[in-house]
Amino acid sequence: QEELLSHGFDLFIFMCQLKANLKHASENLISALEGCQGYELFSSLLGTIEIDRGPSLERVYFRIPQVCRSLTEELKAEIVASINRGSPLAKLLSFLTCAEQYILQMEHDKRVTDWLYQAVPGSEVLLSWLPEKCQTPTVERYLRILRSYAIQHRHWVRSSLETFVLASAFAVNLLLLRYHSPGAER
């Protein structure tokens, strides 16, 4: 299935390049692209960067890696603020220097989130009851999963043993996230 998704994504990128590079793209091409069944899925996974090539700007399309789905707006702002913009070379070196730390944090968040999805039944249905800003994206996801689980399985959650287990797991994971995540302040 991943191979089919990859081929579909390659075709989607090709269509986006046609749309962007044809000055007078026909309405048929644009409506065909935007009307295709997987448009929303593919466009949510599409990343673009612009490369300055002297007098022109080159746009590059790529598939956003799955681990980057845990990149929050706060983390994006932190990355942008930390970049040295003295020269093009300084920008690149500055970005590469801090990129490893951010990648480790996103990989950690993804591993914890994947584990939670497997550990808590019904966790794929998330509710948006939390405020936008939480300590970490993983804590926010964990709270949403617990809330979803509690709503879907009210009769089980009411038992004191299960409530105790869930509360204990939540507390232990909060402590682990605070003290053992990559880049956490000690």
Short mmCIF file of C-alpha atoms in Angstrom, two decimals:
data_model
loop_
_atom_site.label_atom_id
_atom_site.label_comp_id
_atom_site.label_asym_id
_atom_site.label_seq_id
_atom_site.Cartn_x
_atom_site.Cartn_y
_atom_site.Cartn_z
CA GLN A 1 0.00 0.00 0.00
CA GLU A 2 2.92 2.34 0.72
CA GLU A 3 4.20 1.78 -2.82
CA LEU A 4 0.84 2.77 -4.31
CA LEU A 5 0.73 5.84 -2.09
CA SER A 6 4.23 6.75 -3.25
CA HIS A 7 3.26 6.45 -6.94
CA GLY A 8 0.10 8.47 -6.35
CA PHE A 9 2.12 11.13 -4.57
CA ASP A 10 4.64 11.31 -7.42
CA LEU A 11 1.77 11.88 -9.84
CA PHE A 12 0.31 14.53 -7.54
CA ILE A 13 3.66 16.37 -7.41
CA PHE A 14 3.87 16.23 -11.20
CA MET A 15 0.38 17.76 -11.49
CA CYS A 16 1.30 20.49 -8.98
CA GLN A 17 4.43 21.31 -10.99
CA LEU A 18 2.37 21.54 -14.17
CA LYS A 19 -0.14 23.79 -12.45
CA ALA A 20 2.63 26.06 -11.09
CA ASN A 21 4.73 26.23 -14.25
CA LEU A 22 2.10 26.59 -16.92
CA LYS A 23 1.41 30.30 -17.06
CA HIS A 24 -1.96 29.79 -18.69
CA ALA A 25 -2.93 26.46 -17.16
CA SER A 26 -6.23 25.33 -18.46
CA GLU A 27 -9.13 25.38 -16.08
CA ASN A 28 -9.59 21.69 -16.88
CA LEU A 29 -6.16 20.84 -15.44
CA ILE A 30 -6.75 22.87 -12.30
CA SER A 31 -10.24 21.49 -11.72
CA ALA A 32 -9.02 17.93 -12.43
CA LEU A 33 -6.28 18.31 -9.84
CA GLU A 34 -8.47 19.89 -7.18
CA GLY A 35 -11.34 17.52 -7.90
CA CYS A 36 -9.43 14.26 -7.63
CA GLN A 37 -10.40 11.97 -4.80
CA GLY A 38 -7.11 12.11 -2.88
CA TYR A 39 -6.49 15.85 -3.31
CA GLU A 40 -6.98 16.76 0.35
CA LEU A 41 -4.84 13.87 1.58
CA PHE A 42 -2.01 14.54 -0.85
CA SER A 43 -2.08 18.31 -0.34
CA SER A 44 -1.87 17.82 3.44
CA LEU A 45 1.30 15.75 2.90
CA LEU A 46 2.85 18.13 0.35
CA GLY A 47 5.74 20.35 1.35
CA THR A 48 7.36 23.07 -0.72
CA ILE A 49 10.57 25.02 -0.46
CA GLU A 50 11.77 27.89 -2.58
CA ILE A 51 15.41 28.01 -3.66
CA ASP A 52 16.94 31.31 -4.70
CA ARG A 53 18.73 30.71 -8.01
CA GLY A 54 20.00 34.19 -8.76
CA PRO A 55 17.36 36.05 -10.73
CA SER A 56 14.73 33.33 -10.33
CA LEU A 57 13.08 31.44 -7.50
CA GLU A 58 12.79 27.67 -7.93
CA ARG A 59 9.96 25.87 -6.13
CA VAL A 60 10.61 22.28 -5.05
CA TYR A 61 7.77 19.96 -4.03
CA PHE A 62 8.29 16.98 -1.72
CA ARG A 63 6.42 14.58 0.51
CA ILE A 64 6.56 15.64 4.15
CA PRO A 65 8.04 12.77 6.22
CA GLN A 66 5.64 11.17 8.70
CA VAL A 67 7.81 12.16 11.66
CA CYS A 68 7.34 15.84 10.76
CA ARG A 69 3.61 15.59 11.48
CA SER A 70 4.52 16.24 15.13
CA LEU A 71 6.08 19.59 14.23
CA THR A 72 4.05 22.23 16.07
CA GLU A 73 3.67 25.92 15.27
CA GLU A 74 5.67 26.75 18.41
CA LEU A 75 8.53 24.51 17.29
CA LYS A 76 8.43 26.04 13.79
CA ALA A 77 8.65 29.52 15.30
CA GLU A 78 11.54 28.41 17.52
CA ILE A 79 13.42 27.01 14.51
CA VAL A 80 12.89 30.16 12.46
CA ALA A 81 13.97 32.38 15.36
CA SER A 82 17.15 30.36 15.98
CA ILE A 83 18.47 30.62 12.41
CA ASN A 84 21.42 32.95 11.79
CA ARG A 85 20.46 34.98 8.73
CA GLY A 86 23.84 36.64 8.15
CA SER A 87 24.45 35.00 4.78
CA PRO A 88 23.07 32.10 2.75
CA LEU A 89 25.88 29.87 4.04
CA ALA A 90 25.29 30.97 7.64
CA LYS A 91 21.57 30.18 7.25
CA LEU A 92 22.30 26.68 6.03
CA LEU A 93 24.95 25.93 8.68
CA SER A 94 22.75 27.31 11.44
CA PHE A 95 19.81 25.20 10.31
CA LEU A 96 21.88 22.02 10.00
CA THR A 97 23.39 22.59 13.44
CA CYS A 98 20.03 22.71 15.22
CA ALA A 99 18.14 20.29 12.94
CA GLU A 100 19.34 17.12 14.68
CA GLN A 101 17.93 18.23 18.04
CA TYR A 102 14.54 19.03 16.50
CA ILE A 103 14.46 15.76 14.56
CA LEU A 104 15.21 13.80 17.75
CA GLN A 105 12.38 15.60 19.54
CA MET A 106 9.91 14.90 16.72
CA GLU A 107 10.97 11.23 16.53
CA HIS A 108 10.49 10.89 20.29
CA ASP A 109 7.04 12.49 20.10
CA LYS A 110 6.09 10.16 17.25
CA ARG A 111 7.29 7.04 19.10
CA VAL A 112 5.32 7.97 22.22
CA THR A 113 2.24 8.83 20.16
CA ASP A 114 2.44 5.56 18.21
CA TRP A 115 2.78 3.63 21.45
CA LEU A 116 -0.26 5.41 22.89
CA TYR A 117 -2.33 4.66 19.81
CA GLN A 118 -1.52 0.98 20.23
CA ALA A 119 -1.91 0.90 24.03
CA VAL A 120 -5.27 2.67 24.35
CA PRO A 121 -8.20 1.19 22.38
CA GLY A 122 -10.24 3.73 20.43
CA SER A 123 -7.49 6.34 20.53
CA GLU A 124 -7.83 7.10 16.82
CA VAL A 125 -10.88 9.24 17.59
CA LEU A 126 -9.49 12.42 19.11
CA LEU A 127 -11.49 15.25 20.62
CA SER A 128 -10.48 18.88 20.54
CA TRP A 129 -11.29 19.74 24.14
CA LEU A 130 -7.80 20.90 25.06
CA PRO A 131 -6.55 24.45 24.73
CA GLU A 132 -4.22 25.03 21.78
CA LYS A 133 -1.14 25.48 23.91
CA CYS A 134 0.02 22.55 26.04
CA GLN A 135 3.47 21.74 27.40
CA THR A 136 4.38 19.36 24.59
CA PRO A 137 2.55 17.94 21.59
CA THR A 138 2.91 14.47 23.10
CA VAL A 139 1.21 15.47 26.36
CA GLU A 140 -1.60 17.06 24.38
CA ARG A 141 -2.03 13.90 22.30
CA TYR A 142 -1.91 11.73 25.40
CA LEU A 143 -4.61 13.79 27.11
CA ARG A 144 -6.78 13.65 24.01
CA ILE A 145 -6.38 9.90 23.75
CA LEU A 146 -7.30 9.42 27.41
CA ARG A 147 -10.32 11.68 27.01
CA SER A 148 -11.43 9.79 23.90
CA TYR A 149 -10.96 6.47 25.68
CA ALA A 150 -12.97 7.67 28.67
CA ILE A 151 -15.86 8.79 26.47
CA GLN A 152 -15.95 5.61 24.37
CA HIS A 153 -15.64 3.22 27.30
CA ARG A 154 -17.55 4.98 30.10
CA HIS A 155 -18.69 1.75 31.72
CA TRP A 156 -15.10 0.47 32.00
CA VAL A 157 -13.49 3.72 33.04
CA ARG A 158 -15.85 4.04 35.98
CA SER A 159 -14.27 1.06 37.66
CA SER A 160 -11.80 2.32 40.21
CA LEU A 161 -9.04 -0.08 39.17
CA GLU A 162 -9.03 1.04 35.55
CA THR A 163 -9.23 4.69 36.55
CA PHE A 164 -6.25 4.17 38.83
CA VAL A 165 -4.26 2.45 36.06
CA LEU A 166 -5.02 5.22 33.54
CA ALA A 167 -4.19 7.98 36.03
CA SER A 168 -0.95 6.22 37.01
CA ALA A 169 0.06 5.72 33.38
CA PHE A 170 -0.65 9.36 32.69
CA ALA A 171 1.45 10.53 35.65
CA VAL A 172 4.37 8.22 34.79
CA ASN A 173 4.36 9.32 31.16
CA LEU A 174 4.28 12.99 32.12
CA LEU A 175 7.34 12.42 34.31
CA LEU A 176 9.10 10.47 31.56
CA LEU A 177 8.31 13.15 29.00
CA ARG A 178 9.63 15.87 31.27
CA TYR A 179 12.84 14.17 32.36
CA HIS A 180 13.76 11.72 29.59
CA SER A 181 12.80 13.30 26.30
CA PRO A 182 15.59 14.46 23.96
CA GLY A 183 16.52 18.05 24.63
CA ALA A 184 14.59 18.23 27.93
CA GLU A 185 15.99 20.61 30.50
CA ARG A 186 17.06 18.85 33.66
#
